[in-house]
Amino acid sequence: MLKDAQNLSRRSFLAGAGVLTAGIAGGALVGCSPKATEPAAGSKEPAAQNAASPSEGAEAVDQIWSIPEFGEPTETIEADVCIVGAGGTGTAAAIQAIDLGLKPVVIERLAGYGGSFIGTEGMTGLETHFTEADGGVTFTGAYNPNVPYGVKNAMNTCLNYHHWIPQHKLYEKFFGQTSETIDWLESHGIVFEGNISIGVGPKVWHVYDKGDNASPGGGYFMQCFGAEAEKLGVEARFNTYGRKIIMQDGKVAGLLAETEKGEVVQVNAPVVVVGTGGYANNSDMLYSVSETKNVNIQALGMECRDGDGLKMAKDAGADFAEGLGTVMWCGPVTIGAVSATWTTDAYSAGVQPTLWLNEKGERFCKEDLWLDDFAGAGICVRNQEKTYALFTEADMKRWEAEGPDGQVFSFGTPGTPLAEAREVLQQAEGCHVGDSLEAVCKEAGLDPEAVKKTVEQYNAYCDAAAGLDGDDPSADEEFGKRAKFMHKLAEGPYWLCETADGFYTTCGGIRVNENAQALDAEGQVIPGLYAGGSDAGGLYGDSYDVKFAPGSQAAWAVNSGRLAMKDAKEYLGK
């Protein structure tokens, strides 16, 4: 059953460079909204889309998946391929189409190229010239740690992690193309800084050059990628929404789209690629298909992912993959700590291995889990009704002087002070600071006695951890948190921050085969229909595999766009 709408927290904000107007101009981040997500500035939804908010029951579920009404076409475009979405998937598909001699038309609801891919920093690459220059990648956590961490080893490692839910052939084709894709991207002007690891994962995360930007490298990546698409002559219609896939005799025949002014455009094309970025900003859809229990969630990324592609594909007869509700959870994000500007210091502080509490004032996981596997930590946070991070003034001063206790992606580095964390967190609506533990608990709505009991037990573990090897987890008898992250909460002032569960994207979606072709309920190909990126499901089990294939979703976005076009060329007989 759909959760009551009044219980849904829709705090969505952006982590990246902003809308890339005309494909090359970067903008500022769009703000944070505590209500239902609205389209980003410059991409107002036509009136037909504005429907009443669903509440509960079958009628509400039907409304979630409904396609808005629209008028008759006033313009017709002819193309070989119609691509819905101009993020990583759609732009890769468009450029690959040009490379293969196909004529693509891109339909994008925002004002330019970019999508949520701007929030990415790197992608998985296996057996690339970067990894080969390192002498190959070894990884103790691999299925076979005795051989290099190449395509076959990574496939088996990830398939085991996902309990063999994904298709073996899909992984084989996807992972087997990642090296070629790195070369292909470089041939189209993308620059990589090199390959690194995330946490304890393998060194296969290929990080993009940021140019002169301080934001995550995805912003600069999409500036370059969008400029390349324009240079190659890709026809793109921005501020335009994909509405309905045209089917004739069981095959794709095109797409109906609607501009922000309500004008309807018909694209006649025997191939349609759906790459609209999933449903991360559609909280009603997310709660209805996922196991999410936390009433506070925050989507990190562009505010343009409402499930449009999934709705159109479903209407065209496509089935959904197992794990439609799979989400790339990334753990605690202090409520109100990120507004119109992406604040890396506040984010870094919020995910540090302090003392994490749930609505009962109890611990629920080993807090250093985030440093090794943010997806696992995110699921732990997802399974609580509410969550909080508790630390002291001593912790804050240590971060200001020495940097975070653990590495946070590419921007929160131990040894580099978190200069802005205090100022941002003090202003955050979810952060409570005071000399009395009892007072801050009451402000946050937590039972002071329950929290006090948890703190006393935790402090005893910290005492036991003193003098142990830093990686020794034995002192924390409850969860096994490593000794070097056991910092006692001996005295105030205390910082108690209410946290939402952040997530980067949704990963469940349309059922596809190894060629990114959409499948129906019987597992049969729907001729001419393709899906990629966060619109395509079946790549994961219940969570993202950051521990074994960091950047796999970003890599899938680009690789699925390329796979779709390679197959489309064969389908079209060209």
PDB file of C-alpha atoms in Angstrom, residues 95-349:
ATOM      1  CA  ILE A  95      26.917  10.701 -30.040  1.00  0.00           C
ATOM      2  CA  GLN A  96      27.167   6.960 -30.661  1.00  0.00           C
ATOM      3  CA  ALA A  97      24.283   7.210 -33.127  1.00  0.00           C
ATOM      4  CA  ILE A  98      26.149   9.890 -35.073  1.00  0.00           C
ATOM      5  CA  ASP A  99      29.281   7.722 -35.048  1.00  0.00           C
ATOM      6  CA  LEU A 100      27.249   4.878 -36.562  1.00  0.00           C
ATOM      7  CA  GLY A 101      25.643   7.002 -39.273  1.00  0.00           C
ATOM      8  CA  LEU A 102      22.212   7.237 -37.646  1.00  0.00           C
ATOM      9  CA  LYS A 103      20.103  10.361 -37.304  1.00  0.00           C
ATOM     10  CA  PRO A 104      19.131  10.973 -33.659  1.00  0.00           C
ATOM     11  CA  VAL A 105      16.697  13.468 -32.165  1.00  0.00           C
ATOM     12  CA  VAL A 106      17.013  14.189 -28.432  1.00  0.00           C
ATOM     13  CA  ILE A 107      14.025  15.197 -26.300  1.00  0.00           C
ATOM     14  CA  GLU A 108      14.965  16.762 -22.957  1.00  0.00           C
ATOM     15  CA  ARG A 109      12.756  18.389 -20.302  1.00  0.00           C
ATOM     16  CA  LEU A 110      15.580  20.617 -18.986  1.00  0.00           C
ATOM     17  CA  ALA A 111      17.193  23.550 -20.756  1.00  0.00           C
ATOM     18  CA  GLY A 112      20.300  21.713 -21.966  1.00  0.00           C
ATOM     19  CA  TYR A 113      22.532  18.669 -21.737  1.00  0.00           C
ATOM     20  CA  GLY A 114      23.449  17.367 -18.303  1.00  0.00           C
ATOM     21  CA  GLY A 115      20.691  15.652 -16.363  1.00  0.00           C
ATOM     22  CA  SER A 116      21.696  14.099 -13.061  1.00  0.00           C
ATOM     23  CA  PHE A 117      24.935  12.840 -14.574  1.00  0.00           C
ATOM     24  CA  ILE A 118      26.427  16.180 -13.558  1.00  0.00           C
ATOM     25  CA  GLY A 119      26.482  14.914  -9.956  1.00  0.00           C
ATOM     26  CA  THR A 120      28.751  11.962 -10.761  1.00  0.00           C
ATOM     27  CA  GLU A 121      32.517  11.994 -10.236  1.00  0.00           C
ATOM     28  CA  GLY A 122      33.734   8.871 -11.971  1.00  0.00           C
ATOM     29  CA  MET A 123      32.808   5.521 -13.493  1.00  0.00           C
ATOM     30  CA  THR A 124      33.824   1.882 -13.411  1.00  0.00           C
ATOM     31  CA  GLY A 125      36.387   0.817 -15.987  1.00  0.00           C
ATOM     32  CA  LEU A 126      37.865  -2.677 -16.223  1.00  0.00           C
ATOM     33  CA  GLU A 127      41.082  -3.598 -18.017  1.00  0.00           C
ATOM     34  CA  THR A 128      41.516   0.004 -19.203  1.00  0.00           C
ATOM     35  CA  HIS A 129      44.765   1.629 -20.212  1.00  0.00           C
ATOM     36  CA  PHE A 130      44.725   3.302 -16.772  1.00  0.00           C
ATOM     37  CA  THR A 131      44.505   0.035 -14.847  1.00  0.00           C
ATOM     38  CA  GLU A 132      46.999  -1.638 -17.163  1.00  0.00           C
ATOM     39  CA  ALA A 133      49.473   1.187 -16.536  1.00  0.00           C
ATOM     40  CA  ASP A 134      49.197   0.284 -12.845  1.00  0.00           C
ATOM     41  CA  GLY A 135      50.138  -3.273 -13.676  1.00  0.00           C
ATOM     42  CA  GLY A 136      46.539  -4.428 -13.334  1.00  0.00           C
ATOM     43  CA  VAL A 137      44.159  -4.230 -10.376  1.00  0.00           C
ATOM     44  CA  THR A 138      44.260  -6.662  -7.469  1.00  0.00           C
ATOM     45  CA  PHE A 139      41.455  -6.821  -4.941  1.00  0.00           C
ATOM     46  CA  THR A 140      41.340  -8.972  -1.824  1.00  0.00           C
ATOM     47  CA  GLY A 141      37.540  -8.788  -1.722  1.00  0.00           C
ATOM     48  CA  ALA A 142      37.196 -10.331  -5.186  1.00  0.00           C
ATOM     49  CA  TYR A 143      35.542 -13.619  -6.038  1.00  0.00           C
ATOM     50  CA  ASN A 144      39.040 -14.791  -6.963  1.00  0.00           C
ATOM     51  CA  PRO A 145      41.664 -12.612  -5.211  1.00  0.00           C
ATOM     52  CA  ASN A 146      44.466 -14.592  -6.822  1.00  0.00           C
ATOM     53  CA  VAL A 147      43.940 -13.164 -10.314  1.00  0.00           C
ATOM     54  CA  PRO A 148      43.729  -9.558 -11.576  1.00  0.00           C
ATOM     55  CA  TYR A 149      40.433  -7.805 -11.060  1.00  0.00           C
ATOM     56  CA  GLY A 150      39.400  -7.789 -14.698  1.00  0.00           C
ATOM     57  CA  VAL A 151      36.087  -8.304 -16.464  1.00  0.00           C
ATOM     58  CA  LYS A 152      35.510 -11.955 -15.519  1.00  0.00           C
ATOM     59  CA  ASN A 153      36.552 -11.560 -11.895  1.00  0.00           C
ATOM     60  CA  ALA A 154      34.475  -8.409 -11.456  1.00  0.00           C
ATOM     61  CA  MET A 155      31.471 -10.112 -13.045  1.00  0.00           C
ATOM     62  CA  ASN A 156      31.586 -13.036 -10.637  1.00  0.00           C
ATOM     63  CA  THR A 157      32.247 -10.773  -7.662  1.00  0.00           C
ATOM     64  CA  CYS A 158      29.273  -8.516  -8.431  1.00  0.00           C
ATOM     65  CA  LEU A 159      26.943 -11.370  -9.380  1.00  0.00           C
ATOM     66  CA  ASN A 160      27.687 -13.048  -6.059  1.00  0.00           C
ATOM     67  CA  TYR A 161      27.090  -9.759  -4.235  1.00  0.00           C
ATOM     68  CA  HIS A 162      23.726  -9.387  -5.983  1.00  0.00           C
ATOM     69  CA  HIS A 163      22.793 -13.050  -5.382  1.00  0.00           C
ATOM     70  CA  TRP A 164      22.809 -13.693  -9.131  1.00  0.00           C
ATOM     71  CA  ILE A 165      19.728 -11.564  -9.709  1.00  0.00           C
ATOM     72  CA  PRO A 166      21.266  -9.699 -12.692  1.00  0.00           C
ATOM     73  CA  GLN A 167      21.669 -11.482 -16.011  1.00  0.00           C
ATOM     74  CA  HIS A 168      25.117 -12.927 -16.617  1.00  0.00           C
ATOM     75  CA  LYS A 169      24.989 -11.887 -20.291  1.00  0.00           C
ATOM     76  CA  LEU A 170      24.100  -8.307 -19.379  1.00  0.00           C
ATOM     77  CA  TYR A 171      27.104  -8.063 -17.059  1.00  0.00           C
ATOM     78  CA  GLU A 172      29.354  -9.693 -19.618  1.00  0.00           C
ATOM     79  CA  LYS A 173      28.419  -7.195 -22.314  1.00  0.00           C
ATOM     80  CA  PHE A 174      28.391  -4.186 -19.989  1.00  0.00           C
ATOM     81  CA  PHE A 175      31.637  -4.887 -18.123  1.00  0.00           C
ATOM     82  CA  GLY A 176      33.296  -6.116 -21.311  1.00  0.00           C
ATOM     83  CA  GLN A 177      32.678  -2.753 -22.991  1.00  0.00           C
ATOM     84  CA  THR A 178      33.895  -0.468 -20.178  1.00  0.00           C
ATOM     85  CA  SER A 179      37.504  -0.327 -21.388  1.00  0.00           C
ATOM     86  CA  GLU A 180      36.449   0.519 -24.933  1.00  0.00           C
ATOM     87  CA  THR A 181      34.098   3.164 -23.539  1.00  0.00           C
ATOM     88  CA  ILE A 182      36.892   4.933 -21.661  1.00  0.00           C
ATOM     89  CA  ASP A 183      38.811   5.130 -24.952  1.00  0.00           C
ATOM     90  CA  TRP A 184      35.672   6.207 -26.817  1.00  0.00           C
ATOM     91  CA  LEU A 185      34.969   8.995 -24.322  1.00  0.00           C
ATOM     92  CA  GLU A 186      38.535  10.234 -24.587  1.00  0.00           C
ATOM     93  CA  SER A 187      38.175  10.300 -28.371  1.00  0.00           C
ATOM     94  CA  HIS A 188      35.180  12.602 -27.858  1.00  0.00           C
ATOM     95  CA  GLY A 189      36.992  15.061 -25.631  1.00  0.00           C
ATOM     96  CA  ILE A 190      36.461  13.644 -22.123  1.00  0.00           C
ATOM     97  CA  VAL A 191      39.521  13.755 -19.867  1.00  0.00           C
ATOM     98  CA  PHE A 192      40.066  11.418 -16.907  1.00  0.00           C
ATOM     99  CA  GLU A 193      42.358  12.199 -13.980  1.00  0.00           C
ATOM    100  CA  GLY A 194      43.030   8.500 -13.426  1.00  0.00           C
ATOM    101  CA  ASN A 195      41.736   5.445 -11.584  1.00  0.00           C
ATOM    102  CA  ILE A 196      41.297   5.316  -7.795  1.00  0.00           C
ATOM    103  CA  SER A 197      39.302   3.324  -5.252  1.00  0.00           C
ATOM    104  CA  ILE A 198      36.396   4.215  -2.975  1.00  0.00           C
ATOM    105  CA  GLY A 199      36.825   2.938   0.565  1.00  0.00           C
ATOM    106  CA  VAL A 200      38.126  -0.628   0.516  1.00  0.00           C
ATOM    107  CA  GLY A 201      36.950  -1.210  -3.053  1.00  0.00           C
ATOM    108  CA  PRO A 202      39.058  -1.998  -6.126  1.00  0.00           C
ATOM    109  CA  LYS A 203      40.989   0.702  -7.959  1.00  0.00           C
ATOM    110  CA  VAL A 204      38.621   0.818 -10.938  1.00  0.00           C
ATOM    111  CA  TRP A 205      36.855   4.153 -10.334  1.00  0.00           C
ATOM    112  CA  HIS A 206      37.901   6.366 -13.257  1.00  0.00           C
ATOM    113  CA  VAL A 207      37.619   9.949 -12.049  1.00  0.00           C
ATOM    114  CA  TYR A 208      36.836  12.764 -14.500  1.00  0.00           C
ATOM    115  CA  ASP A 209      38.879  15.902 -14.881  1.00  0.00           C
ATOM    116  CA  LYS A 210      37.058  18.804 -13.194  1.00  0.00           C
ATOM    117  CA  GLY A 211      38.433  21.548 -15.387  1.00  0.00           C
ATOM    118  CA  ASP A 212      38.302  24.783 -13.393  1.00  0.00           C
ATOM    119  CA  ASN A 213      35.217  23.694 -11.438  1.00  0.00           C
ATOM    120  CA  ALA A 214      35.147  22.998  -7.711  1.00  0.00           C
ATOM    121  CA  SER A 215      31.977  20.939  -8.114  1.00  0.00           C
ATOM    122  CA  PRO A 216      31.949  17.181  -8.812  1.00  0.00           C
ATOM    123  CA  GLY A 217      33.543  16.426 -12.166  1.00  0.00           C
ATOM    124  CA  GLY A 218      30.272  15.333 -13.755  1.00  0.00           C
ATOM    125  CA  GLY A 219      29.388  18.967 -14.382  1.00  0.00           C
ATOM    126  CA  TYR A 220      32.478  19.550 -16.482  1.00  0.00           C
ATOM    127  CA  PHE A 221      32.064  16.116 -18.087  1.00  0.00           C
ATOM    128  CA  MET A 222      28.602  17.040 -19.353  1.00  0.00           C
ATOM    129  CA  GLN A 223      29.717  20.498 -20.478  1.00  0.00           C
ATOM    130  CA  CYS A 224      32.292  18.788 -22.695  1.00  0.00           C
ATOM    131  CA  PHE A 225      29.962  15.961 -23.721  1.00  0.00           C
ATOM    132  CA  GLY A 226      27.115  18.321 -24.573  1.00  0.00           C
ATOM    133  CA  ALA A 227      29.439  20.543 -26.562  1.00  0.00           C
ATOM    134  CA  GLU A 228      30.604  17.465 -28.485  1.00  0.00           C
ATOM    135  CA  ALA A 229      27.006  16.505 -29.308  1.00  0.00           C
ATOM    136  CA  GLU A 230      26.357  20.021 -30.605  1.00  0.00           C
ATOM    137  CA  LYS A 231      29.547  19.988 -32.662  1.00  0.00           C
ATOM    138  CA  LEU A 232      28.501  16.701 -34.265  1.00  0.00           C
ATOM    139  CA  GLY A 233      25.131  18.197 -35.221  1.00  0.00           C
ATOM    140  CA  VAL A 234      22.819  16.307 -32.883  1.00  0.00           C
ATOM    141  CA  GLU A 235      19.296  17.748 -33.093  1.00  0.00           C
ATOM    142  CA  ALA A 236      17.975  18.367 -29.595  1.00  0.00           C
ATOM    143  CA  ARG A 237      14.665  19.761 -28.361  1.00  0.00           C
ATOM    144  CA  PHE A 238      15.093  21.151 -24.849  1.00  0.00           C
ATOM    145  CA  ASN A 239      12.338  22.231 -22.431  1.00  0.00           C
ATOM    146  CA  THR A 240      10.319  19.417 -23.999  1.00  0.00           C
ATOM    147  CA  TYR A 241       8.757  16.421 -22.234  1.00  0.00           C
ATOM    148  CA  GLY A 242       8.485  12.910 -23.616  1.00  0.00           C
ATOM    149  CA  ARG A 243       4.848  11.886 -23.204  1.00  0.00           C
ATOM    150  CA  LYS A 244       3.967   8.695 -25.066  1.00  0.00           C
ATOM    151  CA  ILE A 245       5.731   6.076 -27.154  1.00  0.00           C
ATOM    152  CA  ILE A 246       3.931   5.454 -30.452  1.00  0.00           C
ATOM    153  CA  MET A 247       3.414   1.747 -31.171  1.00  0.00           C
ATOM    154  CA  GLN A 248       2.259   0.274 -34.491  1.00  0.00           C
ATOM    155  CA  ASP A 249       1.796  -3.464 -35.084  1.00  0.00           C
ATOM    156  CA  GLY A 250       3.717  -4.248 -31.910  1.00  0.00           C
ATOM    157  CA  LYS A 251       6.721  -2.148 -32.921  1.00  0.00           C
ATOM    158  CA  VAL A 252       7.973   1.290 -31.951  1.00  0.00           C
ATOM    159  CA  ALA A 253       7.008   3.968 -34.464  1.00  0.00           C
ATOM    160  CA  GLY A 254       8.000   7.142 -32.630  1.00  0.00           C
ATOM    161  CA  LEU A 255       7.271   9.442 -29.720  1.00  0.00           C
ATOM    162  CA  LEU A 256       4.828  12.156 -28.784  1.00  0.00           C
ATOM    163  CA  ALA A 257       6.405  15.011 -26.847  1.00  0.00           C
ATOM    164  CA  GLU A 258       5.109  18.231 -25.340  1.00  0.00           C
ATOM    165  CA  THR A 259       6.883  21.562 -25.005  1.00  0.00           C
ATOM    166  CA  GLU A 260       6.631  23.653 -21.865  1.00  0.00           C
ATOM    167  CA  LYS A 261       4.114  25.812 -23.774  1.00  0.00           C
ATOM    168  CA  GLY A 262       1.865  22.824 -24.353  1.00  0.00           C
ATOM    169  CA  GLU A 263       2.681  22.340 -28.024  1.00  0.00           C
ATOM    170  CA  VAL A 264       2.777  18.686 -29.086  1.00  0.00           C
ATOM    171  CA  VAL A 265       5.587  17.365 -31.292  1.00  0.00           C
ATOM    172  CA  GLN A 266       5.480  13.992 -33.034  1.00  0.00           C
ATOM    173  CA  VAL A 267       8.806  12.304 -33.690  1.00  0.00           C
ATOM    174  CA  ASN A 268       8.526   9.575 -36.300  1.00  0.00           C
ATOM    175  CA  ALA A 269      11.312   7.117 -35.524  1.00  0.00           C
ATOM    176  CA  PRO A 270      11.461   3.295 -35.521  1.00  0.00           C
ATOM    177  CA  VAL A 271      13.722   3.367 -32.446  1.00  0.00           C
ATOM    178  CA  VAL A 272      13.143   5.052 -29.088  1.00  0.00           C
ATOM    179  CA  VAL A 273      15.728   5.106 -26.285  1.00  0.00           C
ATOM    180  CA  VAL A 274      14.387   5.863 -22.806  1.00  0.00           C
ATOM    181  CA  GLY A 275      16.967   7.562 -20.591  1.00  0.00           C
ATOM    182  CA  THR A 276      15.108   9.980 -18.319  1.00  0.00           C
ATOM    183  CA  GLY A 277      17.017   9.212 -15.119  1.00  0.00           C
ATOM    184  CA  GLY A 278      14.610   7.099 -13.070  1.00  0.00           C
ATOM    185  CA  TYR A 279      12.151   8.309 -10.431  1.00  0.00           C
ATOM    186  CA  ALA A 280      14.319   9.770  -7.648  1.00  0.00           C
ATOM    187  CA  ASN A 281      12.281  12.982  -7.339  1.00  0.00           C
ATOM    188  CA  ASN A 282       8.914  11.223  -7.350  1.00  0.00           C
ATOM    189  CA  SER A 283       8.541  10.375  -3.662  1.00  0.00           C
ATOM    190  CA  ASP A 284       5.100   8.828  -4.095  1.00  0.00           C
ATOM    191  CA  MET A 285       6.460   6.400  -6.675  1.00  0.00           C
ATOM    192  CA  LEU A 286       9.556   5.646  -4.597  1.00  0.00           C
ATOM    193  CA  TYR A 287       7.643   4.846  -1.420  1.00  0.00           C
ATOM    194  CA  SER A 288       5.127   2.751  -3.357  1.00  0.00           C
ATOM    195  CA  VAL A 289       7.709   0.424  -4.949  1.00  0.00           C
ATOM    196  CA  SER A 290      10.519   0.341  -2.366  1.00  0.00           C
ATOM    197  CA  GLU A 291      10.948  -0.968   1.176  1.00  0.00           C
ATOM    198  CA  THR A 292      11.733   2.498   2.526  1.00  0.00           C
ATOM    199  CA  LYS A 293      10.729   3.019   6.168  1.00  0.00           C
ATOM    200  CA  ASN A 294      12.510   6.291   6.974  1.00  0.00           C
ATOM    201  CA  VAL A 295      10.117   9.227   6.827  1.00  0.00           C
ATOM    202  CA  ASN A 296      12.978  11.551   5.905  1.00  0.00           C
ATOM    203  CA  ILE A 297      14.672  10.986   2.559  1.00  0.00           C
ATOM    204  CA  GLN A 298      16.682  13.356   0.376  1.00  0.00           C
ATOM    205  CA  ALA A 299      17.253  12.936  -3.341  1.00  0.00           C
ATOM    206  CA  LEU A 300      20.703  14.114  -4.405  1.00  0.00           C
ATOM    207  CA  GLY A 301      20.721  15.211  -8.014  1.00  0.00           C
ATOM    208  CA  MET A 302      18.824  17.221 -10.582  1.00  0.00           C
ATOM    209  CA  GLU A 303      15.147  17.787  -9.828  1.00  0.00           C
ATOM    210  CA  CYS A 304      13.964  16.240 -13.080  1.00  0.00           C
ATOM    211  CA  ARG A 305      13.576  12.530 -12.329  1.00  0.00           C
ATOM    212  CA  ASP A 306       9.852  11.901 -12.004  1.00  0.00           C
ATOM    213  CA  GLY A 307       9.629   8.479 -13.623  1.00  0.00           C
ATOM    214  CA  ASP A 308       8.507   9.818 -17.005  1.00  0.00           C
ATOM    215  CA  GLY A 309      10.461   7.168 -18.900  1.00  0.00           C
ATOM    216  CA  LEU A 310       9.160   4.310 -16.767  1.00  0.00           C
ATOM    217  CA  LYS A 311       5.584   5.473 -17.267  1.00  0.00           C
ATOM    218  CA  MET A 312       5.974   5.658 -21.050  1.00  0.00           C
ATOM    219  CA  ALA A 313       7.675   2.271 -21.251  1.00  0.00           C
ATOM    220  CA  LYS A 314       5.007   0.639 -19.087  1.00  0.00           C
ATOM    221  CA  ASP A 315       2.326   2.137 -21.321  1.00  0.00           C
ATOM    222  CA  ALA A 316       4.137   0.664 -24.349  1.00  0.00           C
ATOM    223  CA  GLY A 317       4.043  -2.822 -22.813  1.00  0.00           C
ATOM    224  CA  ALA A 318       7.436  -3.024 -21.133  1.00  0.00           C
ATOM    225  CA  ASP A 319       7.911  -5.063 -17.982  1.00  0.00           C
ATOM    226  CA  PHE A 320       9.879  -4.006 -14.901  1.00  0.00           C
ATOM    227  CA  ALA A 321      12.970  -5.835 -13.710  1.00  0.00           C
ATOM    228  CA  GLU A 322      13.195  -7.535 -10.347  1.00  0.00           C
ATOM    229  CA  GLY A 323      14.049  -4.913  -7.750  1.00  0.00           C
ATOM    230  CA  LEU A 324      12.062  -2.012  -9.168  1.00  0.00           C
ATOM    231  CA  GLY A 325      12.433  -0.372  -5.748  1.00  0.00           C
ATOM    232  CA  THR A 326      16.236  -0.617  -5.680  1.00  0.00           C
ATOM    233  CA  VAL A 327      17.666   2.763  -4.714  1.00  0.00           C
ATOM    234  CA  MET A 328      21.253   4.002  -4.484  1.00  0.00           C
ATOM    235  CA  TRP A 329      21.019   4.958  -0.823  1.00  0.00           C
ATOM    236  CA  CYS A 330      24.084   6.765   0.484  1.00  0.00           C
ATOM    237  CA  GLY A 331      23.405   7.232   4.184  1.00  0.00           C
ATOM    238  CA  PRO A 332      22.853  10.157   6.546  1.00  0.00           C
ATOM    239  CA  VAL A 333      22.470  13.719   5.282  1.00  0.00           C
ATOM    240  CA  THR A 334      21.864  16.375   7.922  1.00  0.00           C
ATOM    241  CA  ILE A 335      18.449  17.904   7.312  1.00  0.00           C
ATOM    242  CA  GLY A 336      18.783  21.510   6.190  1.00  0.00           C
ATOM    243  CA  ALA A 337      22.592  21.426   5.937  1.00  0.00           C
ATOM    244  CA  VAL A 338      22.622  21.727   2.153  1.00  0.00           C
ATOM    245  CA  SER A 339      20.716  24.534   0.484  1.00  0.00           C
ATOM    246  CA  ALA A 340      21.312  26.377  -2.766  1.00  0.00           C
ATOM    247  CA  THR A 341      25.050  25.648  -2.694  1.00  0.00           C
ATOM    248  CA  TRP A 342      26.582  22.200  -2.450  1.00  0.00           C
ATOM    249  CA  THR A 343      28.475  22.259   0.874  1.00  0.00           C
ATOM    250  CA  THR A 344      30.994  19.450   0.914  1.00  0.00           C
ATOM    251  CA  ASP A 345      32.206  20.146   4.453  1.00  0.00           C
ATOM    252  CA  ALA A 346      28.731  19.746   5.935  1.00  0.00           C
ATOM    253  CA  TYR A 347      28.164  16.566   3.949  1.00  0.00           C
ATOM    254  CA  SER A 348      31.528  15.177   5.078  1.00  0.00           C
ATOM    255  CA  ALA A 349      30.706  15.894   8.724  1.00  0.00           C
TER     256      ALA A 349
END
